[in-house]
Coordinates of C-alpha atoms in Angstrom, one line a residue:
Chain A
M48 CA 0.0 0.0 0.0
I49 CA 2.6 2.5 1.1
K50 CA 4.8 1.5 -1.9
Q51 CA 2.1 2.4 -4.3
I52 CA 1.6 6.0 -3.1
P53 CA 4.2 7.5 -5.4
R54 CA 2.6 5.7 -8.3
Y55 CA -0.8 7.2 -7.5
I56 CA 0.7 10.7 -7.1
L57 CA 2.4 10.3 -10.4
S58 CA -0.8 9.1 -12.1
F59 CA -2.7 12.1 -10.5
F60 CA -0.4 14.5 -12.2
L61 CA -0.2 12.6 -15.4
L62 CA -4.0 12.5 -15.7
V63 CA -4.4 16.2 -14.9
L64 CA -1.8 17.1 -17.5
L65 CA -3.3 14.7 -20.0
Q66 CA -6.7 16.3 -19.4
V67 CA -5.6 19.9 -19.5
L68 CA -3.1 19.8 -22.2
I69 CA -4.6 17.3 -24.6
L70 CA -8.2 16.2 -24.0
N71 CA -9.6 19.7 -23.2
N72 CA -8.5 20.7 -26.7
I73 CA -10.5 17.8 -28.2
Q74 CA -13.9 19.2 -28.8
L75 CA -15.5 17.3 -31.6
G76 CA -17.8 19.9 -33.1
G77 CA -18.0 21.7 -29.8
F78 CA -20.3 18.9 -28.8
I79 CA -18.3 15.9 -27.5
N80 CA -15.7 16.6 -24.8
P81 CA -14.0 13.7 -23.1
Y82 CA -13.1 13.9 -19.4
V83 CA -10.7 11.2 -18.6
Y84 CA -9.1 12.6 -15.4
I85 CA -11.7 10.8 -13.2
L86 CA -9.9 7.6 -14.0
F87 CA -7.8 8.5 -10.9
I88 CA -10.8 8.2 -8.7
L89 CA -11.9 5.0 -10.4
I90 CA -8.6 3.1 -9.8
L91 CA -7.9 4.1 -6.2
P92 CA -7.4 0.9 -4.1
F93 CA -10.3 -0.6 -2.1
N94 CA -8.7 0.2 1.3
T95 CA -8.5 3.9 0.6
P96 CA -10.3 5.6 3.6
K97 CA -13.6 7.2 2.5
W98 CA -12.8 10.7 3.7
L99 CA -9.5 10.5 1.7
L100 CA -11.6 9.6 -1.3
L101 CA -13.6 12.8 -1.0
I102 CA -10.6 15.0 -0.4
L103 CA -8.7 13.5 -3.3
G104 CA -11.8 13.9 -5.5
F105 CA -11.9 17.6 -4.6
L106 CA -8.2 18.1 -5.2
L107 CA -8.5 16.4 -8.6
G108 CA -11.5 18.5 -9.7
F109 CA -10.0 21.6 -8.2
S110 CA -6.7 21.3 -10.2
I111 CA -8.7 20.8 -13.4
D112 CA -10.8 23.8 -12.5
L113 CA -7.6 25.9 -12.0
F114 CA -6.6 25.3 -15.5
T115 CA -9.9 25.7 -17.2
N116 CA -10.9 28.7 -15.2
T117 CA -14.1 27.2 -14.0
L118 CA -13.6 27.1 -10.2
G119 CA -16.0 24.7 -8.6
M120 CA -17.4 23.0 -11.7
H121 CA -15.2 20.0 -12.0
S122 CA -14.7 19.9 -8.2
S123 CA -18.3 19.4 -7.5
A124 CA -18.7 16.7 -10.2
S125 CA -15.6 14.8 -9.1
V126 CA -16.5 15.0 -5.4
F127 CA -19.9 13.7 -6.3
I128 CA -18.5 10.6 -7.9
A129 CA -16.0 10.1 -5.1
F130 CA -19.0 10.0 -2.8
L131 CA -20.8 7.6 -5.2
R132 CA -18.0 5.2 -5.6
P133 CA -18.4 3.1 -2.4
F134 CA -22.1 2.6 -3.2
V135 CA -21.5 1.6 -6.8
L136 CA -18.8 -0.8 -5.6
K137 CA -21.2 -2.3 -3.2
I138 CA -24.0 -2.8 -5.7
I139 CA -21.9 -4.5 -8.4
S140 CA -19.6 -6.5 -6.1
P141 CA -18.6 -9.9 -7.4
R142 CA -19.9 -13.0 -5.5
D143 CA -16.8 -13.4 -3.4
G144 CA -16.3 -9.7 -2.7
Y145 CA -13.2 -7.6 -3.1
E146 CA -9.8 -8.2 -1.7
S147 CA -8.8 -5.0 0.2
E148 CA -5.3 -4.9 -1.1
T149 CA -6.4 -4.7 -4.7
S150 CA -7.7 -1.8 -6.7
P151 CA -10.8 -1.8 -9.0
T152 CA -9.1 -2.3 -12.4
V153 CA -9.4 -4.6 -15.3
S154 CA -6.3 -6.5 -14.3
F155 CA -7.9 -7.6 -11.0
Y156 CA -11.6 -8.0 -11.8
G157 CA -11.8 -8.4 -15.5
I158 CA -13.1 -6.3 -18.4
S159 CA -16.9 -6.9 -18.1
W160 CA -17.0 -6.0 -14.4
F161 CA -14.8 -2.9 -15.1
I162 CA -17.1 -1.8 -17.9
Q163 CA -20.1 -1.8 -15.6
Y164 CA -18.3 0.0 -12.8
S165 CA -16.7 2.7 -15.0
T166 CA -19.8 3.3 -17.1
I167 CA -21.9 4.1 -14.0
L168 CA -19.4 6.5 -12.5
V169 CA -18.3 8.2 -15.7
F170 CA -21.9 8.8 -16.7
A171 CA -22.7 10.2 -13.3
H172 CA -19.8 12.5 -13.5
H173 CA -20.6 13.8 -16.9
L174 CA -24.2 14.2 -15.9
I175 CA -23.4 16.5 -13.0
L176 CA -20.6 18.3 -14.9
F177 CA -22.6 19.1 -18.0
Y178 CA -25.7 20.2 -16.2
I179 CA -23.7 22.4 -13.9
E180 CA -22.0 23.9 -17.0
V181 CA -25.3 24.8 -18.8
F182 CA -27.0 25.5 -15.4
R183 CA -30.5 25.3 -16.7
F184 CA -33.0 22.7 -17.9
S185 CA -34.2 24.4 -21.0
D186 CA -32.0 22.5 -23.4
F187 CA -32.4 19.3 -21.5
F188 CA -32.2 16.8 -24.3
I189 CA -29.4 18.5 -26.2
T190 CA -27.3 18.4 -23.0
L191 CA -28.3 14.8 -22.5
L192 CA -27.1 13.9 -25.9
R193 CA -23.8 15.7 -25.3
I194 CA -23.5 13.8 -22.0
I195 CA -24.0 10.4 -23.6
L196 CA -21.7 11.0 -26.5
S197 CA -19.0 12.5 -24.3
S198 CA -19.3 9.6 -21.9
V199 CA -18.9 7.1 -24.7
L200 CA -15.7 8.8 -25.8
S201 CA -14.3 9.1 -22.2
L202 CA -15.1 5.5 -21.5
L203 CA -13.3 4.4 -24.7
I204 CA -10.2 6.3 -23.7
I205 CA -10.4 4.8 -20.2
F206 CA -10.7 1.3 -21.5
I207 CA -7.7 1.7 -23.8
S208 CA -5.7 3.2 -20.9
Q209 CA -6.5 0.1 -18.8
Y210 CA -4.6 -2.1 -21.2
F211 CA -1.6 0.1 -20.8
Y212 CA -1.8 -0.4 -17.1
R213 CA -2.1 -4.2 -17.4
N214 CA 1.0 -4.3 -19.5
K215 CA 2.9 -2.3 -16.9
L216 CA 1.8 -4.6 -14.1
S217 CA 2.7 -7.9 -15.8
R218 CA 6.1 -6.5 -16.6
Chain B
M139 CA -23.1 12.7 24.0
R140 CA -21.2 9.5 23.2
N141 CA -24.1 8.3 21.1
L142 CA -24.0 11.5 19.2
L143 CA -20.3 11.2 18.5
D144 CA -20.8 7.6 17.4
F145 CA -23.6 8.8 15.1
L146 CA -21.4 11.5 13.6
L147 CA -18.6 9.1 13.1
R148 CA -20.9 6.7 11.3
I149 CA -22.1 9.3 8.9
H150 CA -18.8 11.2 8.6
F151 CA -18.6 10.3 5.0
L152 CA -22.0 11.9 4.2
I153 CA -21.2 15.0 6.2
L154 CA -17.8 15.4 4.6
F155 CA -19.4 15.0 1.2
V156 CA -22.0 17.6 1.9
I157 CA -19.4 20.0 3.2
I158 CA -17.1 19.6 0.3
E159 CA -19.8 19.7 -2.3
V160 CA -21.4 22.8 -0.8
F161 CA -17.9 24.4 -0.8
S162 CA -17.5 23.5 -4.5
L163 CA -20.8 25.0 -5.4
I164 CA -20.0 28.2 -3.5
L165 CA -16.8 28.4 -5.4
L166 CA -18.7 27.8 -8.6
V167 CA -21.3 30.5 -8.0
N168 CA -18.8 33.0 -6.7
N169 CA -16.3 32.6 -9.6
N170 CA -18.4 31.9 -12.7
N171 CA -20.4 34.8 -14.0
F172 CA -22.8 32.8 -15.9
Q173 CA -23.8 30.5 -13.1
Q174 CA -23.9 33.5 -10.7
A175 CA -26.2 35.4 -13.1
S176 CA -28.5 32.5 -13.5
L177 CA -28.8 32.0 -9.7
V178 CA -29.4 35.7 -9.1
N179 CA -31.9 35.7 -11.9
F180 CA -33.7 32.7 -10.4
S181 CA -33.9 34.1 -6.9
R182 CA -35.0 37.5 -8.3
Q183 CA -37.9 35.7 -10.1
I184 CA -39.0 34.1 -6.9
S185 CA -38.6 37.3 -4.9
G186 CA -40.3 39.3 -7.6
R187 CA -43.3 37.0 -7.5
Y188 CA -43.4 37.3 -3.8
Y189 CA -43.3 41.1 -3.8
A190 CA -46.0 41.3 -6.5
R191 CA -48.2 39.2 -4.2
T192 CA -47.6 41.2 -1.1
A193 CA -48.0 44.5 -3.0
N194 CA -51.2 43.2 -4.4
L195 CA -52.4 42.4 -0.9
K196 CA -51.2 45.7 0.7
Q197 CA -53.0 47.8 -1.8
Y198 CA -56.3 46.6 -0.4
F199 CA -55.6 48.3 2.8
S200 CA -55.2 51.7 1.2
L201 CA -58.1 51.4 -1.2
A202 CA -60.1 54.1 0.4
E203 CA -57.2 56.5 0.3
Q204 CA -56.4 55.6 -3.3
N205 CA -60.0 56.0 -4.4
R206 CA -60.2 59.5 -2.9
K207 CA -57.0 60.4 -4.6
L208 CA -58.2 59.1 -7.9
A209 CA -61.5 60.9 -7.6
E210 CA -59.6 64.1 -7.0
E211 CA -57.4 63.5 -9.9
N212 CA -60.4 62.7 -12.1
T213 CA -62.2 65.9 -11.3
R214 CA -59.0 67.9 -11.9
L215 CA -58.5 66.2 -15.3
M216 CA -62.2 66.5 -16.2
S217 CA -62.0 70.3 -15.7
I218 CA -59.0 70.5 -17.9
L219 CA -60.6 68.3 -20.6
E220 CA -63.8 70.3 -20.6
S221 CA -62.1 73.5 -21.4
K222 CA -59.3 72.3 -23.6
Y223 CA -60.1 69.2 -25.7
K224 CA -63.8 68.6 -25.8
I225 CA -63.5 65.9 -28.3
E226 CA -61.6 63.6 -26.0
S227 CA -64.4 63.1 -23.5
S228 CA -65.1 59.6 -24.7
S229 CA -62.1 57.4 -25.3
V230 CA -63.1 56.1 -28.7
E231 CA -64.8 58.5 -31.1
I232 CA -66.4 57.2 -34.3
I233 CA -66.5 59.8 -37.0
S234 CA -68.7 59.0 -40.1
D235 CA -67.6 60.6 -43.2
T236 CA -70.6 60.2 -45.4
I237 CA -69.1 61.8 -48.6
H238 CA -66.3 59.3 -49.0
N239 CA -68.2 56.6 -47.1
Q240 CA -65.2 56.0 -44.9
Q241 CA -65.1 55.5 -41.2
Y242 CA -62.2 56.2 -38.8
T243 CA -62.0 55.5 -35.1
Y244 CA -59.7 57.5 -32.9
V245 CA -58.0 56.3 -29.8
P246 CA -56.3 58.9 -27.7
A247 CA -52.8 58.0 -26.5
Q248 CA -49.8 59.5 -24.9
I249 CA -46.2 59.1 -26.0
I250 CA -44.1 57.6 -23.3
N251 CA -40.8 57.3 -25.2
N252 CA -39.6 59.3 -28.1
S253 CA -36.4 60.0 -30.0
V254 CA -35.5 62.3 -32.9
N255 CA -31.8 62.0 -33.0
N256 CA -31.4 58.5 -34.5
R257 CA -31.5 57.4 -38.2
H258 CA -34.5 55.2 -37.4
N259 CA -36.6 56.9 -34.8
Y260 CA -39.4 55.1 -33.0
L261 CA -42.0 56.3 -30.5
T262 CA -43.7 54.3 -27.8
L263 CA -47.4 54.8 -26.9
N264 CA -49.2 53.8 -23.7
R265 CA -51.9 51.9 -25.6
G266 CA -51.8 48.3 -26.7
Y267 CA -54.0 45.6 -28.1
S268 CA -56.1 45.7 -25.0
H269 CA -57.2 49.2 -26.3
G270 CA -57.8 48.0 -29.8
I271 CA -54.5 49.0 -31.3
K272 CA -53.3 46.9 -34.2
P273 CA -50.2 47.1 -36.4
E274 CA -50.4 49.5 -39.4
M275 CA -52.8 51.9 -37.8
A276 CA -52.0 55.6 -38.3
V277 CA -50.8 57.8 -35.5
I278 CA -51.6 61.5 -35.8
S279 CA -51.5 64.5 -33.5
Q280 CA -53.5 67.7 -33.6
D281 CA -50.9 69.3 -35.8
G282 CA -50.5 66.5 -38.3
V283 CA -49.1 63.1 -39.2
V284 CA -46.8 61.4 -36.7
G285 CA -46.2 57.8 -37.9
I286 CA -47.6 54.3 -38.1
I287 CA -48.0 51.5 -35.5
K288 CA -45.4 48.8 -35.9
G289 CA -45.4 46.5 -32.9
V290 CA -48.2 46.0 -30.3
S291 CA -48.1 44.5 -26.8
K292 CA -50.9 44.3 -24.3
N293 CA -50.6 47.8 -23.0
Y294 CA -48.0 49.4 -25.2
S295 CA -47.3 49.9 -28.9
T296 CA -44.3 51.1 -30.9
V297 CA -44.6 53.6 -33.7
I298 CA -42.4 54.1 -36.7
S299 CA -41.9 57.8 -36.6
M300 CA -41.9 59.9 -39.8
L301 CA -38.3 60.6 -38.8
N302 CA -37.2 57.1 -40.0
L303 CA -35.1 56.5 -43.0
D304 CA -37.1 53.4 -44.0
Y305 CA -40.4 55.1 -43.9
K306 CA -42.2 56.6 -46.9
I307 CA -45.7 58.0 -47.1
S308 CA -47.8 59.2 -50.0
A309 CA -48.4 63.0 -49.9
K310 CA -49.9 65.6 -52.1
L311 CA -50.1 69.4 -52.6
K312 CA -53.3 70.6 -51.1
K313 CA -54.0 73.2 -53.7
N314 CA -53.6 71.2 -56.9
Q315 CA -53.5 67.5 -55.9
Y316 CA -50.1 66.6 -57.4
Y317 CA -48.8 63.7 -55.3
G318 CA -45.4 62.3 -54.5
S319 CA -43.6 60.3 -51.9
L320 CA -42.4 61.8 -48.7
S321 CA -39.4 60.5 -46.7
W322 CA -36.9 61.8 -44.2
D323 CA -33.3 62.5 -45.2
G324 CA -32.0 62.0 -41.7
L325 CA -30.6 65.5 -41.4
N326 CA -33.0 67.8 -39.6
Y327 CA -35.9 66.5 -37.4
R328 CA -38.0 69.5 -38.4
S329 CA -38.1 68.8 -42.2
V330 CA -38.7 66.0 -44.6
I331 CA -38.3 65.6 -48.4
L332 CA -41.1 65.3 -50.9
N333 CA -40.1 63.8 -54.2
E334 CA -41.7 62.9 -57.5
I335 CA -43.6 66.2 -57.9
P336 CA -43.4 66.9 -61.7
L337 CA -41.7 70.2 -62.8
H338 CA -44.9 71.5 -64.5
A339 CA -46.7 71.6 -61.2
D340 CA -47.1 75.1 -59.8
I341 CA -45.5 75.3 -56.4
Q342 CA -44.6 78.1 -54.1
L343 CA -42.9 78.5 -50.7
G344 CA -45.4 78.0 -48.0
D345 CA -47.7 75.7 -49.9
T346 CA -49.4 73.1 -47.7
I347 CA -48.6 69.4 -48.0
V348 CA -51.3 66.9 -46.9
T349 CA -51.7 63.2 -46.9
S350 CA -53.0 61.7 -50.2
G351 CA -55.0 58.9 -48.6
F352 CA -53.9 56.4 -51.2
S353 CA -52.3 54.1 -48.6
S354 CA -55.7 53.8 -46.8
I355 CA -53.8 54.1 -43.6
Y356 CA -54.1 57.9 -43.1
P357 CA -57.3 59.8 -43.7
E358 CA -57.0 62.0 -46.7
G359 CA -56.1 65.6 -46.4
L360 CA -54.3 65.4 -43.1
M361 CA -51.8 68.2 -42.6
I362 CA -48.1 67.2 -42.9
G363 CA -46.3 70.6 -43.3
T364 CA -45.5 73.5 -45.5
I365 CA -42.9 73.9 -48.3
S366 CA -39.8 75.6 -47.0
D367 CA -37.5 75.1 -50.0
F368 CA -37.5 73.4 -53.3
E369 CA -35.0 72.7 -56.1
E370 CA -35.1 71.0 -59.5
K371 CA -33.6 67.6 -59.3
S372 CA -32.0 66.0 -62.4
G373 CA -34.8 64.6 -64.5
S374 CA -38.3 66.1 -64.4
F375 CA -39.0 66.2 -60.7
Y376 CA -38.8 68.7 -57.9
K377 CA -37.1 67.9 -54.7
I378 CA -39.2 69.7 -52.1
K379 CA -38.2 70.4 -48.5
V380 CA -41.2 70.3 -46.3
L381 CA -41.2 71.9 -42.8
L382 CA -43.2 69.5 -40.6
S383 CA -46.2 70.9 -38.8
V384 CA -45.6 68.5 -36.0
D385 CA -42.8 69.3 -33.7
F386 CA -41.5 65.8 -32.7
K387 CA -39.7 67.2 -29.7
R388 CA -42.8 68.5 -28.1
L389 CA -45.1 65.7 -29.0
Y390 CA -47.2 64.2 -26.2
H391 CA -50.9 63.7 -26.9
V392 CA -51.6 61.7 -30.1
Y393 CA -54.5 59.8 -31.6
V394 CA -54.3 56.3 -33.1
V395 CA -56.5 56.1 -36.2
E396 CA -58.1 53.0 -37.5
N397 CA -59.6 52.9 -40.9
L398 CA -62.6 50.6 -40.6
L399 CA -63.0 50.2 -44.3
R400 CA -59.4 49.4 -45.0
E401 CA -59.8 45.6 -45.2
E402 CA -62.6 46.1 -47.7
K403 CA -60.5 48.3 -49.9
L404 CA -57.5 46.0 -49.8
D405 CA -59.7 43.0 -50.6
L406 CA -61.1 44.8 -53.6
E407 CA -57.7 45.9 -54.8
E408 CA -56.3 42.4 -54.4
N409 CA -59.2 40.9 -56.4
L410 CA -58.5 43.5 -59.1
V411 CA -54.9 42.2 -59.5
E412 CA -56.2 38.6 -59.7
L413 CA -58.6 39.4 -62.5

């Protein structure tokens, strides 16, 4: 556990930089906008204390906000999914439960479980984020379409990144 | 006490979440103009509705006082009306013109917004569709033509003033019926330009220009102004400068005129084209 802390810190910075420098510039038709940085919250190990989860979620969202000049927008969305994470994990837990030393990634629990898990959280995150961004319900369905399309793209990038992780571990 | 602490410990996750989330939202609203504006807007809507309700309620308590004041105001206005404008005593006046078989209704109105210094000047009247005002009705004052109704809301209407570069009306010389089109050149709010009067027409400074009535918006023969200057334009027409009889800077009381037979005339003319 202690050994892994530098790795998580590194991945925090890598994900923030990836999001700010590259993914924020990908705006397909001003419509689809992937947010992959929440992968950090997804892959935190199971034995992370719950309060730490929330604080890390806030720090993560806050650092994205600092770069995009939208203080509070990403923070509230990522704190929300950090809050949601334990419940989602409980709902979709495999029959024999989780081992506390592992983390919720493809390499431990397989791709089909990970798809369920990440789809719920990514969609929840995008839902909160995009509705906070437009801050009204008048264009409800257009925003919903943006949310769905962006979630699909974010999930795609997250799945691909999981295979990089697996390679690193097996090495 | 111990139970309370236990309880707090048990739900620390939820409490922490609420604290951080509220903190984020406060950051959001304080630092992002759009979200701030929407929130303020929303709360203003609610408070506005509340104030409207309470004001509505409060005014019942002062009804007697209000009634007394209104009655006083009424008698004062009546005395002014009696002496000054006898014709205004009823709000809608129907004047039957038996010679031309035309009928016009007049609705008195006040100008509540006016401009003379733009290229496209508009006026606002304190009458709307609840008073029977419709688009394309004529607006006149005691001195002459003012403009034409453009947009109408429940209690207000906007008027395209004669002092508008896009606006043309048909006008004629009162003494010999030569007609032309009148428009503003955007220079001086006291004068407009009358074009298309042929050179063989006999015109003199001070001749009166009136509406031709061809458009079926204005009654025929309504005063527009007097000739203050004229010159020969290239071709066979005069370019006549007309001093407006209406001073747009002093305009307050106007009448909105409806031509009751306008529909009939337009229908007939349309049929003529189809034949």
